[in-house]
Amino acid sequence: MSAVALVPVALLGVLVGFAVPPLAGRFATRPAHFPAPSRRGRWVWLSPAVTGVVFVGLAVALGDDPALPVFLAVASVGLVLAVVDLACLRLPDPLVLAAALLALGGLSGAALLAGVPGRLPGALAGAAVAGGTHVLLALLPGSRLGFGDVKLVAVLGLPLGWLGRDALLAGLLLPHLLHGGVVLGLLAARRVRRDTLLPLGPALLAGSWLAVLLA
């Protein structure tokens, strides 16, 4: 994709980014843990910058892939989910369902319109593999993996499966490597304890995004 074509994608990302904090605030179940409107200055400016980078990265990685709009839509919902999870350790079902509908419906439409129906089974298989492996992880003794995380992973498996096996495998591994690195860093800095609950959603989303870039 040319640099000129990336400009509207970046602008779209910035515009979407301004909507992320207020939307996330509506889904926060613990308002005391979510910045008040008067204290959201950093979110107001950080969110558009992050969203712009996410959108441009996806556009560069996917190029003329017919599913690019679907990836952008899922990323938009994902950013809201990440902010909510950071604020109150929660991945609201309505947002996860919205991402699932966007991914499944959008990829189905892209497969049919672009004449590549064979890619849709790969997306469905990606969701099944991603969700199934994380169900097993959640059931392990002492696991801190919540079923909100499991549902999100299954949804992210759809676009990753669309891209193929390598992207799916990277999308399954990278989030846990990122999360583990963050946890180790916080432990070393004595910012958290071993029993502190930390959100996994942002790592799941960031790892999936990196997997797309590396695909």
PDB file of C-alpha atoms in Angstrom:
ATOM      1  CA  MET A   1       0.000   0.000   0.000  1.00  0.00           C
ATOM      2  CA  SER A   2       1.382   3.419  -0.992  1.00  0.00           C
ATOM      3  CA  ALA A   3       2.177   6.135   1.520  1.00  0.00           C
ATOM      4  CA  VAL A   4      -0.594   8.274   0.038  1.00  0.00           C
ATOM      5  CA  ALA A   5      -3.152   5.516   0.589  1.00  0.00           C
ATOM      6  CA  LEU A   6      -2.033   5.184   4.212  1.00  0.00           C
ATOM      7  CA  VAL A   7      -2.972   8.769   5.047  1.00  0.00           C
ATOM      8  CA  PRO A   8      -6.771   8.226   5.121  1.00  0.00           C
ATOM      9  CA  VAL A   9      -6.245   5.002   7.078  1.00  0.00           C
ATOM     10  CA  ALA A  10      -4.190   6.878   9.670  1.00  0.00           C
ATOM     11  CA  LEU A  11      -6.776   9.659   9.875  1.00  0.00           C
ATOM     12  CA  LEU A  12      -9.545   7.101  10.324  1.00  0.00           C
ATOM     13  CA  GLY A  13      -7.538   5.522  13.132  1.00  0.00           C
ATOM     14  CA  VAL A  14      -7.114   8.870  14.858  1.00  0.00           C
ATOM     15  CA  LEU A  15     -10.837   9.602  14.630  1.00  0.00           C
ATOM     16  CA  VAL A  16     -11.704   6.169  16.017  1.00  0.00           C
ATOM     17  CA  GLY A  17      -9.176   6.720  18.788  1.00  0.00           C
ATOM     18  CA  PHE A  18     -11.037   9.764  20.094  1.00  0.00           C
ATOM     19  CA  ALA A  19     -14.133   7.584  20.566  1.00  0.00           C
ATOM     20  CA  VAL A  20     -12.325   4.853  22.509  1.00  0.00           C
ATOM     21  CA  PRO A  21     -12.120   6.459  26.009  1.00  0.00           C
ATOM     22  CA  PRO A  22     -15.793   7.526  26.253  1.00  0.00           C
ATOM     23  CA  LEU A  23     -16.966   4.156  24.930  1.00  0.00           C
ATOM     24  CA  ALA A  24     -14.724   2.320  27.372  1.00  0.00           C
ATOM     25  CA  GLY A  25     -16.088   4.455  30.203  1.00  0.00           C
ATOM     26  CA  ARG A  26     -19.596   3.231  29.452  1.00  0.00           C
ATOM     27  CA  PHE A  27     -18.552  -0.380  29.959  1.00  0.00           C
ATOM     28  CA  ALA A  28     -16.390   0.097  33.042  1.00  0.00           C
ATOM     29  CA  THR A  29     -18.076  -1.670  35.964  1.00  0.00           C
ATOM     30  CA  ARG A  30     -15.878   0.028  38.528  1.00  0.00           C
ATOM     31  CA  PRO A  31     -16.061   3.743  37.699  1.00  0.00           C
ATOM     32  CA  ALA A  32     -13.735   4.573  40.587  1.00  0.00           C
ATOM     33  CA  HIS A  33     -10.967   2.705  38.746  1.00  0.00           C
ATOM     34  CA  PHE A  34     -11.635   4.509  35.480  1.00  0.00           C
ATOM     35  CA  PRO A  35     -10.327   8.055  34.973  1.00  0.00           C
ATOM     36  CA  ALA A  36     -12.946  10.727  35.514  1.00  0.00           C
ATOM     37  CA  PRO A  37     -13.694  12.939  32.472  1.00  0.00           C
ATOM     38  CA  SER A  38     -11.600  15.722  34.002  1.00  0.00           C
ATOM     39  CA  ARG A  39      -8.610  13.368  34.320  1.00  0.00           C
ATOM     40  CA  ARG A  40      -8.781  11.650  30.934  1.00  0.00           C
ATOM     41  CA  GLY A  41      -6.402  14.005  29.191  1.00  0.00           C
ATOM     42  CA  ARG A  42      -3.748  11.374  28.620  1.00  0.00           C
ATOM     43  CA  TRP A  43      -6.316   8.912  27.251  1.00  0.00           C
ATOM     44  CA  VAL A  44      -7.764  11.554  24.935  1.00  0.00           C
ATOM     45  CA  TRP A  45      -4.403  12.055  23.254  1.00  0.00           C
ATOM     46  CA  LEU A  46      -2.807   8.651  23.720  1.00  0.00           C
ATOM     47  CA  SER A  47      -5.731   6.676  22.330  1.00  0.00           C
ATOM     48  CA  PRO A  48      -5.817   8.356  18.870  1.00  0.00           C
ATOM     49  CA  ALA A  49      -2.054   7.943  18.549  1.00  0.00           C
ATOM     50  CA  VAL A  50      -2.227   4.244  19.426  1.00  0.00           C
ATOM     51  CA  THR A  51      -5.221   3.647  17.163  1.00  0.00           C
ATOM     52  CA  GLY A  52      -3.528   5.451  14.286  1.00  0.00           C
ATOM     53  CA  VAL A  53      -0.433   3.250  14.643  1.00  0.00           C
ATOM     54  CA  VAL A  54      -2.590   0.104  14.877  1.00  0.00           C
ATOM     55  CA  PHE A  55      -4.542   1.015  11.751  1.00  0.00           C
ATOM     56  CA  VAL A  56      -1.455   1.915   9.713  1.00  0.00           C
ATOM     57  CA  GLY A  57       0.295  -1.276  10.806  1.00  0.00           C
ATOM     58  CA  LEU A  58      -2.637  -3.394   9.683  1.00  0.00           C
ATOM     59  CA  ALA A  59      -2.872  -1.546   6.373  1.00  0.00           C
ATOM     60  CA  VAL A  60       0.827  -2.031   5.651  1.00  0.00           C
ATOM     61  CA  ALA A  61       0.740  -5.694   6.639  1.00  0.00           C
ATOM     62  CA  LEU A  62      -2.441  -6.604   4.776  1.00  0.00           C
ATOM     63  CA  GLY A  63      -2.107  -4.362   1.742  1.00  0.00           C
ATOM     64  CA  ASP A  64      -4.892  -5.164  -0.729  1.00  0.00           C
ATOM     65  CA  ASP A  65      -6.298  -8.070   1.297  1.00  0.00           C
ATOM     66  CA  PRO A  66     -10.094  -7.830   0.942  1.00  0.00           C
ATOM     67  CA  ALA A  67     -10.484  -8.367   4.689  1.00  0.00           C
ATOM     68  CA  LEU A  68      -8.579  -5.206   5.699  1.00  0.00           C
ATOM     69  CA  PRO A  69     -11.783  -3.323   6.681  1.00  0.00           C
ATOM     70  CA  VAL A  70     -12.749  -6.278   8.880  1.00  0.00           C
ATOM     71  CA  PHE A  71      -9.393  -6.222  10.656  1.00  0.00           C
ATOM     72  CA  LEU A  72      -9.758  -2.464  11.230  1.00  0.00           C
ATOM     73  CA  ALA A  73     -13.260  -2.902  12.651  1.00  0.00           C
ATOM     74  CA  VAL A  74     -12.191  -5.695  15.007  1.00  0.00           C
ATOM     75  CA  ALA A  75      -9.175  -3.644  16.086  1.00  0.00           C
ATOM     76  CA  SER A  76     -11.477  -0.720  16.921  1.00  0.00           C
ATOM     77  CA  VAL A  77     -13.569  -2.849  19.268  1.00  0.00           C
ATOM     78  CA  GLY A  78     -10.405  -4.458  20.601  1.00  0.00           C
ATOM     79  CA  LEU A  79      -8.974  -1.126  21.682  1.00  0.00           C
ATOM     80  CA  VAL A  80     -12.120  -0.402  23.681  1.00  0.00           C
ATOM     81  CA  LEU A  81     -11.842  -3.842  25.272  1.00  0.00           C
ATOM     82  CA  ALA A  82      -8.192  -3.217  26.155  1.00  0.00           C
ATOM     83  CA  VAL A  83      -8.994   0.051  27.945  1.00  0.00           C
ATOM     84  CA  VAL A  84     -11.876  -1.529  29.871  1.00  0.00           C
ATOM     85  CA  ASP A  85      -9.742  -4.502  30.893  1.00  0.00           C
ATOM     86  CA  LEU A  86      -6.942  -2.221  32.074  1.00  0.00           C
ATOM     87  CA  ALA A  87      -9.440  -0.181  34.083  1.00  0.00           C
ATOM     88  CA  CYS A  88     -11.463  -2.903  35.765  1.00  0.00           C
ATOM     89  CA  LEU A  89     -10.166  -6.371  34.785  1.00  0.00           C
ATOM     90  CA  ARG A  90     -13.203  -7.116  32.659  1.00  0.00           C
ATOM     91  CA  LEU A  91     -13.929  -8.004  29.034  1.00  0.00           C
ATOM     92  CA  PRO A  92     -17.617  -7.158  28.568  1.00  0.00           C
ATOM     93  CA  ASP A  93     -19.578  -9.797  26.667  1.00  0.00           C
ATOM     94  CA  PRO A  94     -21.413  -7.238  24.469  1.00  0.00           C
ATOM     95  CA  LEU A  95     -18.103  -5.911  23.150  1.00  0.00           C
ATOM     96  CA  VAL A  96     -16.675  -9.393  22.604  1.00  0.00           C
ATOM     97  CA  LEU A  97     -19.885 -10.377  20.807  1.00  0.00           C
ATOM     98  CA  ALA A  98     -19.689  -7.255  18.640  1.00  0.00           C
ATOM     99  CA  ALA A  99     -16.128  -8.153  17.668  1.00  0.00           C
ATOM    100  CA  ALA A 100     -17.222 -11.727  16.902  1.00  0.00           C
ATOM    101  CA  LEU A 101     -20.078 -10.579  14.666  1.00  0.00           C
ATOM    102  CA  LEU A 102     -17.851  -8.093  12.858  1.00  0.00           C
ATOM    103  CA  ALA A 103     -15.178 -10.736  12.306  1.00  0.00           C
ATOM    104  CA  LEU A 104     -17.473 -13.570  11.235  1.00  0.00           C
ATOM    105  CA  GLY A 105     -19.821 -11.476   9.132  1.00  0.00           C
ATOM    106  CA  GLY A 106     -17.066  -9.358   7.639  1.00  0.00           C
ATOM    107  CA  LEU A 107     -14.805 -12.269   6.734  1.00  0.00           C
ATOM    108  CA  SER A 108     -17.740 -14.171   5.245  1.00  0.00           C
ATOM    109  CA  GLY A 109     -18.589 -11.175   3.080  1.00  0.00           C
ATOM    110  CA  ALA A 110     -14.959 -10.627   2.089  1.00  0.00           C
ATOM    111  CA  ALA A 111     -14.561 -14.274   1.137  1.00  0.00           C
ATOM    112  CA  LEU A 112     -17.635 -14.214  -1.092  1.00  0.00           C
ATOM    113  CA  LEU A 113     -17.073 -10.796  -2.678  1.00  0.00           C
ATOM    114  CA  ALA A 114     -13.398 -11.461  -3.391  1.00  0.00           C
ATOM    115  CA  GLY A 115     -14.078 -14.956  -4.708  1.00  0.00           C
ATOM    116  CA  VAL A 116     -11.936 -16.687  -2.088  1.00  0.00           C
ATOM    117  CA  PRO A 117     -14.465 -18.797  -0.138  1.00  0.00           C
ATOM    118  CA  GLY A 118     -11.717 -21.286   0.675  1.00  0.00           C
ATOM    119  CA  ARG A 119     -10.231 -18.855   3.204  1.00  0.00           C
ATOM    120  CA  LEU A 120     -13.334 -18.864   5.399  1.00  0.00           C
ATOM    121  CA  PRO A 121     -12.860 -22.441   6.717  1.00  0.00           C
ATOM    122  CA  GLY A 122      -9.360 -21.430   7.756  1.00  0.00           C
ATOM    123  CA  ALA A 123     -10.795 -18.554   9.776  1.00  0.00           C
ATOM    124  CA  LEU A 124     -13.335 -20.838  11.470  1.00  0.00           C
ATOM    125  CA  ALA A 125     -10.612 -23.388  12.210  1.00  0.00           C
ATOM    126  CA  GLY A 126      -8.500 -20.619  13.711  1.00  0.00           C
ATOM    127  CA  ALA A 127     -11.296 -19.687  16.087  1.00  0.00           C
ATOM    128  CA  ALA A 128     -11.804 -23.319  17.080  1.00  0.00           C
ATOM    129  CA  VAL A 129      -8.105 -23.956  17.695  1.00  0.00           C
ATOM    130  CA  ALA A 130      -7.550 -20.704  19.575  1.00  0.00           C
ATOM    131  CA  GLY A 131     -10.656 -21.120  21.726  1.00  0.00           C
ATOM    132  CA  GLY A 132     -10.100 -24.823  22.359  1.00  0.00           C
ATOM    133  CA  THR A 133      -6.489 -24.489  23.466  1.00  0.00           C
ATOM    134  CA  HIS A 134      -7.346 -21.675  25.850  1.00  0.00           C
ATOM    135  CA  VAL A 135     -10.288 -23.570  27.326  1.00  0.00           C
ATOM    136  CA  LEU A 136      -7.799 -26.272  28.270  1.00  0.00           C
ATOM    137  CA  LEU A 137      -5.449 -23.667  29.739  1.00  0.00           C
ATOM    138  CA  ALA A 138      -8.277 -22.127  31.748  1.00  0.00           C
ATOM    139  CA  LEU A 139      -9.154 -25.510  33.230  1.00  0.00           C
ATOM    140  CA  LEU A 140      -5.627 -26.209  34.461  1.00  0.00           C
ATOM    141  CA  PRO A 141      -5.214 -26.138  38.264  1.00  0.00           C
ATOM    142  CA  GLY A 142      -4.147 -22.703  39.434  1.00  0.00           C
ATOM    143  CA  SER A 143      -4.859 -21.086  36.076  1.00  0.00           C
ATOM    144  CA  ARG A 144      -5.708 -17.394  36.171  1.00  0.00           C
ATOM    145  CA  LEU A 145      -7.041 -17.401  32.651  1.00  0.00           C
ATOM    146  CA  GLY A 146     -10.626 -16.168  32.712  1.00  0.00           C
ATOM    147  CA  PHE A 147     -13.330 -17.262  30.312  1.00  0.00           C
ATOM    148  CA  GLY A 148     -13.649 -13.692  29.131  1.00  0.00           C
ATOM    149  CA  ASP A 149     -10.085 -14.078  27.878  1.00  0.00           C
ATOM    150  CA  VAL A 150     -10.990 -17.434  26.308  1.00  0.00           C
ATOM    151  CA  LYS A 151     -13.884 -15.892  24.401  1.00  0.00           C
ATOM    152  CA  LEU A 152     -11.718 -13.039  23.170  1.00  0.00           C
ATOM    153  CA  VAL A 153      -9.015 -15.455  21.998  1.00  0.00           C
ATOM    154  CA  ALA A 154     -11.594 -17.435  20.035  1.00  0.00           C
ATOM    155  CA  VAL A 155     -12.765 -14.247  18.319  1.00  0.00           C
ATOM    156  CA  LEU A 156      -9.205 -13.212  17.491  1.00  0.00           C
ATOM    157  CA  GLY A 157      -8.659 -16.669  16.029  1.00  0.00           C
ATOM    158  CA  LEU A 158     -11.013 -15.774  13.186  1.00  0.00           C
ATOM    159  CA  PRO A 159      -8.866 -13.072  11.536  1.00  0.00           C
ATOM    160  CA  LEU A 160      -5.663 -14.899  12.443  1.00  0.00           C
ATOM    161  CA  GLY A 161      -6.980 -18.098  10.869  1.00  0.00           C
ATOM    162  CA  TRP A 162      -7.889 -16.089   7.772  1.00  0.00           C
ATOM    163  CA  LEU A 163      -4.196 -15.273   7.366  1.00  0.00           C
ATOM    164  CA  GLY A 164      -3.056 -18.861   7.791  1.00  0.00           C
ATOM    165  CA  ARG A 165      -1.327 -21.248  10.156  1.00  0.00           C
ATOM    166  CA  ASP A 166       1.784 -19.161  10.814  1.00  0.00           C
ATOM    167  CA  ALA A 167      -0.213 -16.101  11.817  1.00  0.00           C
ATOM    168  CA  LEU A 168      -2.430 -18.217  14.055  1.00  0.00           C
ATOM    169  CA  LEU A 169       0.516 -19.844  15.834  1.00  0.00           C
ATOM    170  CA  ALA A 170       2.188 -16.476  16.346  1.00  0.00           C
ATOM    171  CA  GLY A 171      -1.086 -15.051  17.622  1.00  0.00           C
ATOM    172  CA  LEU A 172      -1.356 -17.849  20.169  1.00  0.00           C
ATOM    173  CA  LEU A 173       2.219 -17.500  21.461  1.00  0.00           C
ATOM    174  CA  LEU A 174       3.056 -13.789  21.325  1.00  0.00           C
ATOM    175  CA  PRO A 175       0.344 -12.597  23.751  1.00  0.00           C
ATOM    176  CA  HIS A 176       1.620 -14.875  26.503  1.00  0.00           C
ATOM    177  CA  LEU A 177       5.220 -13.863  25.871  1.00  0.00           C
ATOM    178  CA  LEU A 178       4.231 -10.194  26.090  1.00  0.00           C
ATOM    179  CA  HIS A 179       2.154 -10.730  29.211  1.00  0.00           C
ATOM    180  CA  GLY A 180       4.884 -12.773  30.862  1.00  0.00           C
ATOM    181  CA  GLY A 181       7.459 -10.091  30.144  1.00  0.00           C
ATOM    182  CA  VAL A 182       5.246  -7.383  31.605  1.00  0.00           C
ATOM    183  CA  VAL A 183       4.540  -9.450  34.723  1.00  0.00           C
ATOM    184  CA  LEU A 184       8.238 -10.162  35.267  1.00  0.00           C
ATOM    185  CA  GLY A 185       9.059  -6.495  34.838  1.00  0.00           C
ATOM    186  CA  LEU A 186       6.406  -5.408  37.334  1.00  0.00           C
ATOM    187  CA  LEU A 187       7.544  -8.048  39.814  1.00  0.00           C
ATOM    188  CA  ALA A 188      11.150  -6.943  39.483  1.00  0.00           C
ATOM    189  CA  ALA A 189      10.089  -3.327  40.053  1.00  0.00           C
ATOM    190  CA  ARG A 190       7.962  -4.440  43.012  1.00  0.00           C
ATOM    191  CA  ARG A 191       4.886  -2.852  41.501  1.00  0.00           C
ATOM    192  CA  VAL A 192       2.843  -6.040  41.931  1.00  0.00           C
ATOM    193  CA  ARG A 193       2.905  -9.219  44.004  1.00  0.00           C
ATOM    194  CA  ARG A 194       2.685 -12.822  42.838  1.00  0.00           C
ATOM    195  CA  ASP A 195      -1.022 -12.954  43.692  1.00  0.00           C
ATOM    196  CA  THR A 196      -1.890  -9.666  41.956  1.00  0.00           C
ATOM    197  CA  LEU A 197      -4.457 -10.077  39.188  1.00  0.00           C
ATOM    198  CA  LEU A 198      -3.418  -8.404  35.964  1.00  0.00           C
ATOM    199  CA  PRO A 199      -5.418  -7.938  32.751  1.00  0.00           C
ATOM    200  CA  LEU A 200      -4.558 -10.308  29.916  1.00  0.00           C
ATOM    201  CA  GLY A 201      -6.819  -8.740  27.294  1.00  0.00           C
ATOM    202  CA  PRO A 202      -4.375  -6.003  26.197  1.00  0.00           C
ATOM    203  CA  ALA A 203      -1.625  -8.588  25.688  1.00  0.00           C
ATOM    204  CA  LEU A 204      -3.976 -10.831  23.700  1.00  0.00           C
ATOM    205  CA  LEU A 205      -4.848  -7.944  21.416  1.00  0.00           C
ATOM    206  CA  ALA A 206      -1.303  -6.601  21.091  1.00  0.00           C
ATOM    207  CA  GLY A 207       0.107 -10.064  20.414  1.00  0.00           C
ATOM    208  CA  SER A 208      -2.508 -10.698  17.743  1.00  0.00           C
ATOM    209  CA  TRP A 209      -1.700  -7.368  16.102  1.00  0.00           C
ATOM    210  CA  LEU A 210       1.999  -8.222  16.057  1.00  0.00           C
ATOM    211  CA  ALA A 211       1.167 -11.628  14.602  1.00  0.00           C
ATOM    212  CA  VAL A 212      -0.597  -9.914  11.698  1.00  0.00           C
ATOM    213  CA  LEU A 213       2.408  -7.671  11.113  1.00  0.00           C
ATOM    214  CA  LEU A 214       4.714 -10.688  11.060  1.00  0.00           C
ATOM    215  CA  ALA A 215       2.453 -12.856   8.889  1.00  0.00           C
TER     216      ALA A 215
END
